Amino acid sequence: MRRFAQKLIRSHEFYLLLVIVVVAVIIQARSGQFFTGNNLVDLANAMVVPGLFAVGTYMVLVSGGIDVSFPALASLAVYSLTRLLVDTGYGGGIWLPFALAIGLGALLGAFNGTFAARIAVPTLIITLGTANVFKGIMQGALESVQISTLPDSMSSFGRANLFVATNPESGLTSGMPVSFLLLIVVVAIAFFIMRFTMFGRGIFAIGGDESSALRAGFKVRRIKFWLYVIAGIIAALAGLVRTASMGQMHPTNLLGMEIMVIAAVVLGGTAITGGTGSLTGVMLGTLLIVIVQNSMILIGIPTYWQRVALGVLIIVGTGISAVQLTRRRKRNRIVAV
């Protein structure tokens, strides 16, 4: 028990949780509304899309790569499937939109994965390029416009709730969306992959030292390729959830989320240089970002100050990653000596 307590106190996640608790208590003290049922449900709802994006981003960052194309990938995949279903007058169940999202996400992810696995160029540069390709196809070849009417199955999925929480003072209600279950399932699958499979171990090994991973027998190119396929699938699912919850398809709604998501992942303790990180930290980092963006309005903080706070969190998260890298290099030098 003592060893567990010592390990817990030394963990990054423990201090991140303390920060979240302190922020929550401050907001509660100022507003009296943070711990109300409807506000907590609103936070959970707001976590679904960035949380899904964060899972895919986490897996890529652990491998030593970085993907900034996932908002554009999600936008192209979901716009394509929505337009197809609307133009054909689809009236079936939600299974087909999900199947199309998975297929298109895998296809576009494979596009990223092919370049990441075959070309010795930083993945930041690759995904900056593919992001522009995806946006160009959507805005040019597909002539994207806002789609205000979705198929009934997508609209129903976006409105479906597990339960509804009511604020006893104001009477405001908030529904816990069914899509929150999707976040839980994706996190559970990613945890299993990263913790208990050779594929997950290979991701950590590549992020630690790609040359050593290759010598250890890991199929580096294959792992990189399938990693970006998985990231593409998760991004497309996140895009589908956002579109369904909004009740319309806006081609540019998701664009620009990459900074917030990467900040959440790095803030959660994932080293931006790869090799370390945990899904627990990722979810806590995402929660902190969501609190900053959504709950600070409860205490009357203007939008521009929320942006300042988000910027500070990005700097702090990057600083934490830099400190982790410095410590790891010092440990490696000590071991080498």
mmCIF file of C-alpha atoms in Angstrom:
data_model
loop_
_atom_site.group_PDB
_atom_site.id
_atom_site.type_symbol
_atom_site.label_atom_id
_atom_site.label_comp_id
_atom_site.label_asym_id
_atom_site.label_seq_id
_atom_site.Cartn_x
_atom_site.Cartn_y
_atom_site.Cartn_z
ATOM 1 C CA MET A 1 0.000 0.000 0.000
ATOM 2 C CA ARG A 2 2.853 2.343 0.843
ATOM 3 C CA ARG A 3 4.550 1.654 -2.493
ATOM 4 C CA PHE A 4 1.280 2.306 -4.311
ATOM 5 C CA ALA A 5 0.869 5.621 -2.484
ATOM 6 C CA GLN A 6 4.438 6.651 -3.354
ATOM 7 C CA LYS A 7 3.923 5.688 -6.999
ATOM 8 C CA LEU A 8 0.640 7.609 -7.086
ATOM 9 C CA ILE A 9 2.176 10.761 -5.628
ATOM 10 C CA ARG A 10 5.009 10.658 -8.178
ATOM 11 C CA SER A 11 2.667 10.236 -11.131
ATOM 12 C CA HIS A 12 1.833 13.100 -13.472
ATOM 13 C CA GLU A 13 -1.842 12.120 -13.463
ATOM 14 C CA PHE A 14 -2.109 12.677 -9.697
ATOM 15 C CA TYR A 15 -1.030 16.312 -9.916
ATOM 16 C CA LEU A 16 -3.182 16.910 -12.971
ATOM 17 C CA LEU A 17 -6.172 15.589 -11.022
ATOM 18 C CA LEU A 18 -5.308 17.941 -8.151
ATOM 19 C CA VAL A 19 -5.293 20.883 -10.580
ATOM 20 C CA ILE A 20 -8.717 19.845 -11.898
ATOM 21 C CA VAL A 21 -10.097 19.579 -8.353
ATOM 22 C CA VAL A 22 -8.710 23.008 -7.411
ATOM 23 C CA VAL A 23 -10.143 24.624 -10.553
ATOM 24 C CA ALA A 24 -13.500 22.930 -9.946
ATOM 25 C CA VAL A 25 -13.626 24.104 -6.315
ATOM 26 C CA ILE A 26 -12.767 27.688 -7.324
ATOM 27 C CA ILE A 27 -15.509 27.738 -9.975
ATOM 28 C CA GLN A 28 -17.971 26.192 -7.512
ATOM 29 C CA ALA A 29 -17.093 28.761 -4.865
ATOM 30 C CA ARG A 30 -17.605 31.641 -7.301
ATOM 31 C CA SER A 31 -20.701 30.385 -9.092
ATOM 32 C CA GLY A 32 -22.264 27.657 -6.961
ATOM 33 C CA GLN A 33 -23.129 25.836 -10.191
ATOM 34 C CA PHE A 34 -20.142 23.657 -11.077
ATOM 35 C CA PHE A 35 -21.199 20.513 -9.220
ATOM 36 C CA THR A 36 -24.819 20.674 -10.329
ATOM 37 C CA GLY A 37 -26.022 17.655 -12.267
ATOM 38 C CA ASN A 38 -26.717 19.470 -15.520
ATOM 39 C CA ASN A 39 -23.278 21.169 -15.563
ATOM 40 C CA LEU A 40 -21.459 17.858 -14.992
ATOM 41 C CA VAL A 41 -23.501 16.278 -17.781
ATOM 42 C CA ASP A 42 -22.665 19.241 -20.035
ATOM 43 C CA LEU A 43 -18.956 18.671 -19.332
ATOM 44 C CA ALA A 44 -19.273 14.969 -20.168
ATOM 45 C CA ASN A 45 -21.111 15.871 -23.365
ATOM 46 C CA ALA A 46 -18.438 18.404 -24.311
ATOM 47 C CA MET A 47 -15.709 15.790 -23.761
ATOM 48 C CA VAL A 48 -16.988 13.273 -26.314
ATOM 49 C CA VAL A 49 -15.618 14.725 -29.567
ATOM 50 C CA PRO A 50 -12.279 16.111 -28.256
ATOM 51 C CA GLY A 51 -11.922 12.938 -26.169
ATOM 52 C CA LEU A 52 -12.248 10.739 -29.259
ATOM 53 C CA PHE A 53 -9.803 12.919 -31.181
ATOM 54 C CA ALA A 54 -7.430 12.796 -28.197
ATOM 55 C CA VAL A 55 -7.327 8.977 -28.191
ATOM 56 C CA GLY A 56 -6.108 8.838 -31.794
ATOM 57 C CA THR A 57 -3.703 11.729 -31.244
ATOM 58 C CA TYR A 58 -2.318 10.029 -28.137
ATOM 59 C CA MET A 59 -1.511 6.840 -30.055
ATOM 60 C CA VAL A 60 0.257 8.809 -32.784
ATOM 61 C CA LEU A 61 2.224 10.942 -30.307
ATOM 62 C CA VAL A 62 3.372 7.882 -28.351
ATOM 63 C CA SER A 63 4.827 6.527 -31.609
ATOM 64 C CA GLY A 64 6.957 9.663 -31.930
ATOM 65 C CA GLY A 65 4.790 11.140 -34.690
ATOM 66 C CA ILE A 66 2.321 13.980 -34.763
ATOM 67 C CA ASP A 67 -0.910 14.246 -36.731
ATOM 68 C CA VAL A 68 -2.515 17.630 -37.438
ATOM 69 C CA SER A 69 -4.744 16.375 -40.257
ATOM 70 C CA PHE A 70 -7.430 14.628 -38.189
ATOM 71 C CA PRO A 71 -9.955 17.525 -38.181
ATOM 72 C CA ALA A 72 -9.720 17.805 -41.975
ATOM 73 C CA LEU A 73 -9.856 14.004 -42.315
ATOM 74 C CA ALA A 74 -12.979 13.845 -40.138
ATOM 75 C CA SER A 75 -14.607 16.702 -42.044
ATOM 76 C CA LEU A 76 -13.999 15.102 -45.449
ATOM 77 C CA ALA A 77 -15.121 11.644 -44.334
ATOM 78 C CA VAL A 78 -18.325 12.821 -42.656
ATOM 79 C CA TYR A 79 -19.204 15.343 -45.349
ATOM 80 C CA SER A 80 -18.807 12.658 -48.015
ATOM 81 C CA LEU A 81 -20.985 10.111 -46.225
ATOM 82 C CA THR A 82 -23.625 12.671 -45.246
ATOM 83 C CA ARG A 83 -23.917 14.013 -48.760
ATOM 84 C CA LEU A 84 -24.101 10.491 -50.175
ATOM 85 C CA LEU A 85 -26.860 9.471 -47.767
ATOM 86 C CA VAL A 86 -28.845 12.682 -48.278
ATOM 87 C CA ASP A 87 -28.561 12.554 -52.077
ATOM 88 C CA THR A 88 -29.706 8.927 -52.182
ATOM 89 C CA GLY A 89 -32.569 9.545 -49.747
ATOM 90 C CA TYR A 90 -31.294 7.019 -47.212
ATOM 91 C CA GLY A 91 -33.883 6.124 -44.593
ATOM 92 C CA GLY A 92 -32.291 3.146 -42.837
ATOM 93 C CA GLY A 93 -30.596 2.682 -39.480
ATOM 94 C CA ILE A 94 -27.519 4.260 -37.960
ATOM 95 C CA TRP A 95 -25.364 1.234 -38.807
ATOM 96 C CA LEU A 96 -24.662 2.420 -42.383
ATOM 97 C CA PRO A 97 -23.410 5.908 -41.404
ATOM 98 C CA PHE A 98 -21.130 4.267 -38.843
ATOM 99 C CA ALA A 99 -19.903 1.697 -41.385
ATOM 100 C CA LEU A 100 -19.214 4.438 -43.947
ATOM 101 C CA ALA A 101 -17.425 6.555 -41.333
ATOM 102 C CA ILE A 102 -15.196 3.615 -40.398
ATOM 103 C CA GLY A 103 -14.488 2.786 -44.057
ATOM 104 C CA LEU A 104 -13.749 6.352 -45.150
ATOM 105 C CA GLY A 105 -11.723 7.032 -42.002
ATOM 106 C CA ALA A 106 -9.641 3.925 -42.642
ATOM 107 C CA LEU A 107 -9.107 4.914 -46.289
ATOM 108 C CA LEU A 108 -8.000 8.459 -45.490
ATOM 109 C CA GLY A 109 -5.940 7.204 -42.548
ATOM 110 C CA ALA A 110 -4.229 4.763 -44.916
ATOM 111 C CA PHE A 111 -3.330 7.752 -47.096
ATOM 112 C CA ASN A 112 -1.545 9.296 -44.100
ATOM 113 C CA GLY A 113 -0.065 5.958 -43.072
ATOM 114 C CA THR A 114 1.440 5.225 -46.478
ATOM 115 C CA PHE A 115 3.462 8.430 -46.432
ATOM 116 C CA ALA A 116 4.354 8.177 -42.728
ATOM 117 C CA ALA A 117 5.605 4.607 -43.150
ATOM 118 C CA ARG A 118 7.454 5.043 -46.432
ATOM 119 C CA ILE A 119 8.907 8.554 -46.428
ATOM 120 C CA ALA A 120 11.589 9.698 -43.983
ATOM 121 C CA VAL A 121 9.984 13.084 -43.439
ATOM 122 C CA PRO A 122 8.634 14.381 -40.098
ATOM 123 C CA THR A 123 4.979 13.408 -39.782
ATOM 124 C CA LEU A 124 4.114 17.001 -38.901
ATOM 125 C CA ILE A 125 5.065 17.990 -42.452
ATOM 126 C CA ILE A 126 3.274 14.991 -43.960
ATOM 127 C CA THR A 127 0.020 15.597 -42.115
ATOM 128 C CA LEU A 128 0.136 19.344 -42.780
ATOM 129 C CA GLY A 129 0.224 18.396 -46.452
ATOM 130 C CA THR A 130 -2.509 15.779 -46.265
ATOM 131 C CA ALA A 131 -4.713 18.144 -44.224
ATOM 132 C CA ASN A 132 -4.618 20.594 -47.116
ATOM 133 C CA VAL A 133 -5.309 17.773 -49.567
ATOM 134 C CA PHE A 134 -8.379 16.703 -47.570
ATOM 135 C CA LYS A 135 -9.660 20.277 -47.302
ATOM 136 C CA GLY A 136 -9.003 20.869 -50.996
ATOM 137 C CA ILE A 137 -10.972 17.773 -52.020
ATOM 138 C CA MET A 138 -13.867 18.731 -49.753
ATOM 139 C CA GLN A 139 -14.042 22.372 -50.766
ATOM 140 C CA GLY A 140 -13.004 21.984 -54.399
ATOM 141 C CA ALA A 141 -13.905 18.591 -55.856
ATOM 142 C CA LEU A 142 -17.006 18.101 -53.667
ATOM 143 C CA GLU A 143 -17.946 21.807 -53.581
ATOM 144 C CA SER A 144 -18.880 21.484 -49.923
ATOM 145 C CA VAL A 145 -21.850 23.421 -48.572
ATOM 146 C CA GLN A 146 -23.714 23.247 -45.304
ATOM 147 C CA ILE A 147 -26.147 20.315 -45.153
ATOM 148 C CA SER A 148 -28.958 21.375 -42.851
ATOM 149 C CA THR A 149 -31.070 18.202 -43.040
ATOM 150 C CA LEU A 150 -29.535 14.888 -41.968
ATOM 151 C CA PRO A 151 -30.895 11.360 -42.446
ATOM 152 C CA ASP A 152 -33.393 10.492 -39.698
ATOM 153 C CA SER A 153 -31.102 7.842 -38.186
ATOM 154 C CA MET A 154 -28.252 10.345 -37.731
ATOM 155 C CA SER A 155 -30.573 12.963 -36.256
ATOM 156 C CA SER A 156 -32.087 10.415 -33.872
ATOM 157 C CA PHE A 157 -28.649 9.257 -32.767
ATOM 158 C CA GLY A 158 -27.603 12.852 -32.112
ATOM 159 C CA ARG A 159 -30.704 13.483 -29.959
ATOM 160 C CA ALA A 160 -30.616 10.167 -28.045
ATOM 161 C CA ASN A 161 -29.804 10.459 -24.337
ATOM 162 C CA LEU A 162 -28.905 7.947 -21.657
ATOM 163 C CA PHE A 163 -30.559 10.141 -19.034
ATOM 164 C CA VAL A 164 -31.443 13.776 -18.351
ATOM 165 C CA ALA A 165 -30.065 15.792 -15.418
ATOM 166 C CA THR A 166 -31.978 18.773 -14.028
ATOM 167 C CA ASN A 167 -30.626 21.761 -12.113
ATOM 168 C CA PRO A 168 -32.901 22.060 -9.040
ATOM 169 C CA GLU A 169 -32.374 25.835 -8.794
ATOM 170 C CA SER A 170 -32.637 27.028 -12.379
ATOM 171 C CA GLY A 171 -34.634 24.137 -13.804
ATOM 172 C CA LEU A 172 -32.182 23.781 -16.696
ATOM 173 C CA THR A 173 -31.875 20.264 -18.093
ATOM 174 C CA SER A 174 -28.995 18.522 -19.860
ATOM 175 C CA GLY A 175 -28.990 15.111 -21.478
ATOM 176 C CA MET A 176 -26.147 12.613 -21.295
ATOM 177 C CA PRO A 177 -25.735 11.611 -24.949
ATOM 178 C CA VAL A 178 -25.579 8.004 -26.086
ATOM 179 C CA SER A 179 -22.357 8.941 -27.875
ATOM 180 C CA PHE A 180 -20.641 9.088 -24.462
ATOM 181 C CA LEU A 181 -20.787 5.279 -24.519
ATOM 182 C CA LEU A 182 -18.849 5.382 -27.793
ATOM 183 C CA LEU A 183 -16.096 7.368 -26.076
ATOM 184 C CA ILE A 184 -15.934 4.771 -23.284
ATOM 185 C CA VAL A 185 -15.753 1.901 -25.797
ATOM 186 C CA VAL A 186 -13.021 3.573 -27.878
ATOM 187 C CA VAL A 187 -10.950 4.377 -24.761
ATOM 188 C CA ALA A 188 -11.333 0.771 -23.543
ATOM 189 C CA ILE A 189 -10.260 -0.663 -26.906
ATOM 190 C CA ALA A 190 -7.298 1.717 -27.138
ATOM 191 C CA PHE A 191 -6.266 0.823 -23.576
ATOM 192 C CA PHE A 192 -6.348 -2.881 -24.425
ATOM 193 C CA ILE A 193 -4.341 -2.344 -27.617
ATOM 194 C CA MET A 194 -1.686 -0.189 -25.972
ATOM 195 C CA ARG A 195 -1.377 -2.265 -22.810
ATOM 196 C CA PHE A 196 -1.831 -5.886 -23.841
ATOM 197 C CA THR A 197 -0.896 -6.319 -27.521
ATOM 198 C CA MET A 198 2.391 -6.500 -29.394
ATOM 199 C CA PHE A 199 1.065 -3.791 -31.704
ATOM 200 C CA GLY A 200 0.732 -1.438 -28.724
ATOM 201 C CA ARG A 201 4.157 -2.374 -27.410
ATOM 202 C CA GLY A 202 5.523 -1.686 -30.860
ATOM 203 C CA ILE A 203 4.017 1.821 -30.793
ATOM 204 C CA PHE A 204 5.779 2.562 -27.501
ATOM 205 C CA ALA A 205 9.008 1.008 -28.793
ATOM 206 C CA ILE A 206 8.990 3.091 -31.978
ATOM 207 C CA GLY A 207 8.394 6.243 -29.946
ATOM 208 C CA GLY A 208 11.248 5.391 -27.612
ATOM 209 C CA ASP A 209 13.802 4.578 -30.310
ATOM 210 C CA GLU A 210 12.768 3.565 -33.812
ATOM 211 C CA SER A 211 16.117 1.962 -34.647
ATOM 212 C CA SER A 212 16.034 -0.135 -31.478
ATOM 213 C CA ALA A 213 12.445 -1.161 -32.207
ATOM 214 C CA LEU A 214 13.501 -2.321 -35.666
ATOM 215 C CA ARG A 215 16.396 -4.326 -34.239
ATOM 216 C CA ALA A 216 14.046 -5.853 -31.664
ATOM 217 C CA GLY A 217 11.990 -7.336 -34.469
ATOM 218 C CA PHE A 218 9.048 -4.930 -34.659
ATOM 219 C CA LYS A 219 7.632 -4.335 -38.146
ATOM 220 C CA VAL A 220 8.015 -0.580 -37.933
ATOM 221 C CA ARG A 221 6.513 0.308 -41.321
ATOM 222 C CA ARG A 222 3.520 -1.966 -40.813
ATOM 223 C CA ILE A 223 2.863 -0.615 -37.319
ATOM 224 C CA LYS A 224 3.044 2.991 -38.535
ATOM 225 C CA PHE A 225 0.679 2.300 -41.414
ATOM 226 C CA TRP A 226 -1.997 0.626 -39.286
ATOM 227 C CA LEU A 227 -1.555 3.218 -36.535
ATOM 228 C CA TYR A 228 -2.664 5.987 -38.899
ATOM 229 C CA VAL A 229 -5.502 3.814 -40.191
ATOM 230 C CA ILE A 230 -6.771 3.452 -36.607
ATOM 231 C CA ALA A 231 -6.326 7.176 -35.978
ATOM 232 C CA GLY A 232 -8.317 7.893 -39.146
ATOM 233 C CA ILE A 233 -11.169 5.638 -38.041
ATOM 234 C CA ILE A 234 -11.364 7.284 -34.611
ATOM 235 C CA ALA A 235 -11.288 10.769 -36.179
ATOM 236 C CA ALA A 236 -14.110 9.901 -38.591
ATOM 237 C CA LEU A 237 -16.232 8.538 -35.726
ATOM 238 C CA ALA A 238 -15.649 11.772 -33.799
ATOM 239 C CA GLY A 239 -16.736 13.758 -36.848
ATOM 240 C CA LEU A 240 -19.897 11.669 -37.177
ATOM 241 C CA VAL A 241 -20.747 12.250 -33.507
ATOM 242 C CA ARG A 242 -20.268 16.030 -33.849
ATOM 243 C CA THR A 243 -22.408 16.188 -36.994
ATOM 244 C CA ALA A 244 -25.197 14.078 -35.488
ATOM 245 C CA SER A 245 -25.235 16.079 -32.245
ATOM 246 C CA MET A 246 -25.437 19.386 -34.153
ATOM 247 C CA GLY A 247 -28.226 18.116 -36.397
ATOM 248 C CA GLN A 248 -26.444 19.446 -39.483
ATOM 249 C CA MET A 249 -23.217 19.031 -41.426
ATOM 250 C CA HIS A 250 -21.028 22.127 -41.465
ATOM 251 C CA PRO A 251 -17.859 21.440 -43.518
ATOM 252 C CA THR A 252 -15.572 23.701 -41.466
ATOM 253 C CA ASN A 253 -16.952 23.096 -37.971
ATOM 254 C CA LEU A 254 -14.171 20.720 -36.913
ATOM 255 C CA LEU A 255 -11.262 22.571 -38.509
ATOM 256 C CA GLY A 256 -8.850 24.142 -36.048
ATOM 257 C CA MET A 257 -9.385 21.642 -33.213
ATOM 258 C CA GLU A 258 -5.928 20.112 -33.589
ATOM 259 C CA ILE A 259 -4.198 22.634 -31.300
ATOM 260 C CA MET A 260 -6.665 22.102 -28.456
ATOM 261 C CA VAL A 261 -6.537 18.310 -28.764
ATOM 262 C CA ILE A 262 -2.745 18.077 -28.965
ATOM 263 C CA ALA A 263 -2.527 20.434 -25.976
ATOM 264 C CA ALA A 264 -4.862 18.171 -23.986
ATOM 265 C CA VAL A 265 -2.818 15.071 -24.807
ATOM 266 C CA VAL A 266 0.511 16.688 -23.963
ATOM 267 C CA LEU A 267 -0.947 18.252 -20.834
ATOM 268 C CA GLY A 268 -1.985 14.733 -19.830
ATOM 269 C CA GLY A 269 1.660 13.673 -19.713
ATOM 270 C CA THR A 270 2.233 12.228 -23.190
ATOM 271 C CA ALA A 271 5.722 13.197 -24.325
ATOM 272 C CA ILE A 272 5.584 15.095 -27.602
ATOM 273 C CA THR A 273 8.757 13.254 -28.625
ATOM 274 C CA GLY A 274 7.084 9.852 -28.118
ATOM 275 C CA GLY A 275 7.627 6.785 -25.985
ATOM 276 C CA THR A 276 5.577 7.691 -22.896
ATOM 277 C CA GLY A 277 2.005 8.536 -22.003
ATOM 278 C CA SER A 278 -1.205 7.125 -20.555
ATOM 279 C CA LEU A 279 -4.859 7.228 -21.520
ATOM 280 C CA THR A 280 -5.742 8.244 -17.958
ATOM 281 C CA GLY A 281 -3.624 11.355 -18.358
ATOM 282 C CA VAL A 282 -5.119 12.006 -21.801
ATOM 283 C CA MET A 283 -8.677 11.955 -20.445
ATOM 284 C CA LEU A 284 -7.704 14.171 -17.492
ATOM 285 C CA GLY A 285 -5.960 16.622 -19.814
ATOM 286 C CA THR A 286 -9.023 16.708 -22.070
ATOM 287 C CA LEU A 287 -11.274 17.273 -19.062
ATOM 288 C CA LEU A 288 -9.148 20.210 -17.888
ATOM 289 C CA ILE A 289 -9.261 21.823 -21.334
ATOM 290 C CA VAL A 290 -13.041 21.313 -21.505
ATOM 291 C CA ILE A 291 -13.481 22.871 -18.051
ATOM 292 C CA VAL A 292 -11.448 25.890 -19.121
ATOM 293 C CA GLN A 293 -13.473 26.287 -22.311
ATOM 294 C CA ASN A 294 -16.937 25.568 -20.949
ATOM 295 C CA SER A 295 -17.178 26.240 -17.216
ATOM 296 C CA MET A 296 -15.201 29.444 -16.771
ATOM 297 C CA ILE A 297 -18.160 31.310 -18.230
ATOM 298 C CA LEU A 298 -19.984 30.384 -15.005
ATOM 299 C CA ILE A 299 -17.824 32.890 -13.131
ATOM 300 C CA GLY A 300 -18.178 35.558 -15.798
ATOM 301 C CA ILE A 301 -14.759 35.260 -17.456
ATOM 302 C CA PRO A 302 -14.898 36.739 -20.995
ATOM 303 C CA THR A 303 -14.111 34.560 -24.013
ATOM 304 C CA TYR A 304 -10.763 36.202 -24.734
ATOM 305 C CA TRP A 305 -9.509 35.372 -21.210
ATOM 306 C CA GLN A 306 -10.564 31.772 -21.764
ATOM 307 C CA ARG A 307 -8.329 31.786 -24.829
ATOM 308 C CA VAL A 308 -5.487 33.177 -22.738
ATOM 309 C CA ALA A 309 -5.996 30.360 -20.228
ATOM 310 C CA LEU A 310 -5.985 27.807 -23.042
ATOM 311 C CA GLY A 311 -2.750 29.300 -24.370
ATOM 312 C CA VAL A 312 -1.170 29.057 -20.927
ATOM 313 C CA LEU A 313 -2.216 25.405 -20.687
ATOM 314 C CA ILE A 314 -0.606 24.730 -24.088
ATOM 315 C CA ILE A 315 2.652 26.335 -22.904
ATOM 316 C CA VAL A 316 2.533 24.406 -19.616
ATOM 317 C CA GLY A 317 1.832 21.145 -21.419
ATOM 318 C CA THR A 318 4.728 21.703 -23.821
ATOM 319 C CA GLY A 319 6.970 22.626 -20.894
ATOM 320 C CA ILE A 320 6.061 19.411 -19.087
ATOM 321 C CA SER A 321 6.924 17.440 -22.214
ATOM 322 C CA ALA A 322 10.291 19.234 -22.477
ATOM 323 C CA VAL A 323 11.094 18.488 -18.815
ATOM 324 C CA GLN A 324 10.198 14.813 -19.344
ATOM 325 C CA LEU A 325 12.501 14.635 -22.372
ATOM 326 C CA THR A 326 15.370 16.265 -20.446
ATOM 327 C CA ARG A 327 14.991 13.836 -17.533
ATOM 328 C CA ARG A 328 14.852 10.848 -19.872
ATOM 329 C CA ARG A 329 18.022 11.923 -21.639
ATOM 330 C CA LYS A 330 19.811 12.377 -18.299
ATOM 331 C CA ARG A 331 18.738 8.886 -17.180
ATOM 332 C CA ASN A 332 19.963 7.417 -20.456
ATOM 333 C CA ARG A 333 23.340 9.131 -20.066
ATOM 334 C CA ILE A 334 23.663 7.843 -16.502
ATOM 335 C CA VAL A 335 22.860 4.293 -17.617
ATOM 336 C CA ALA A 336 25.335 4.563 -20.512
ATOM 337 C CA VAL A 337 28.070 5.650 -18.105
#
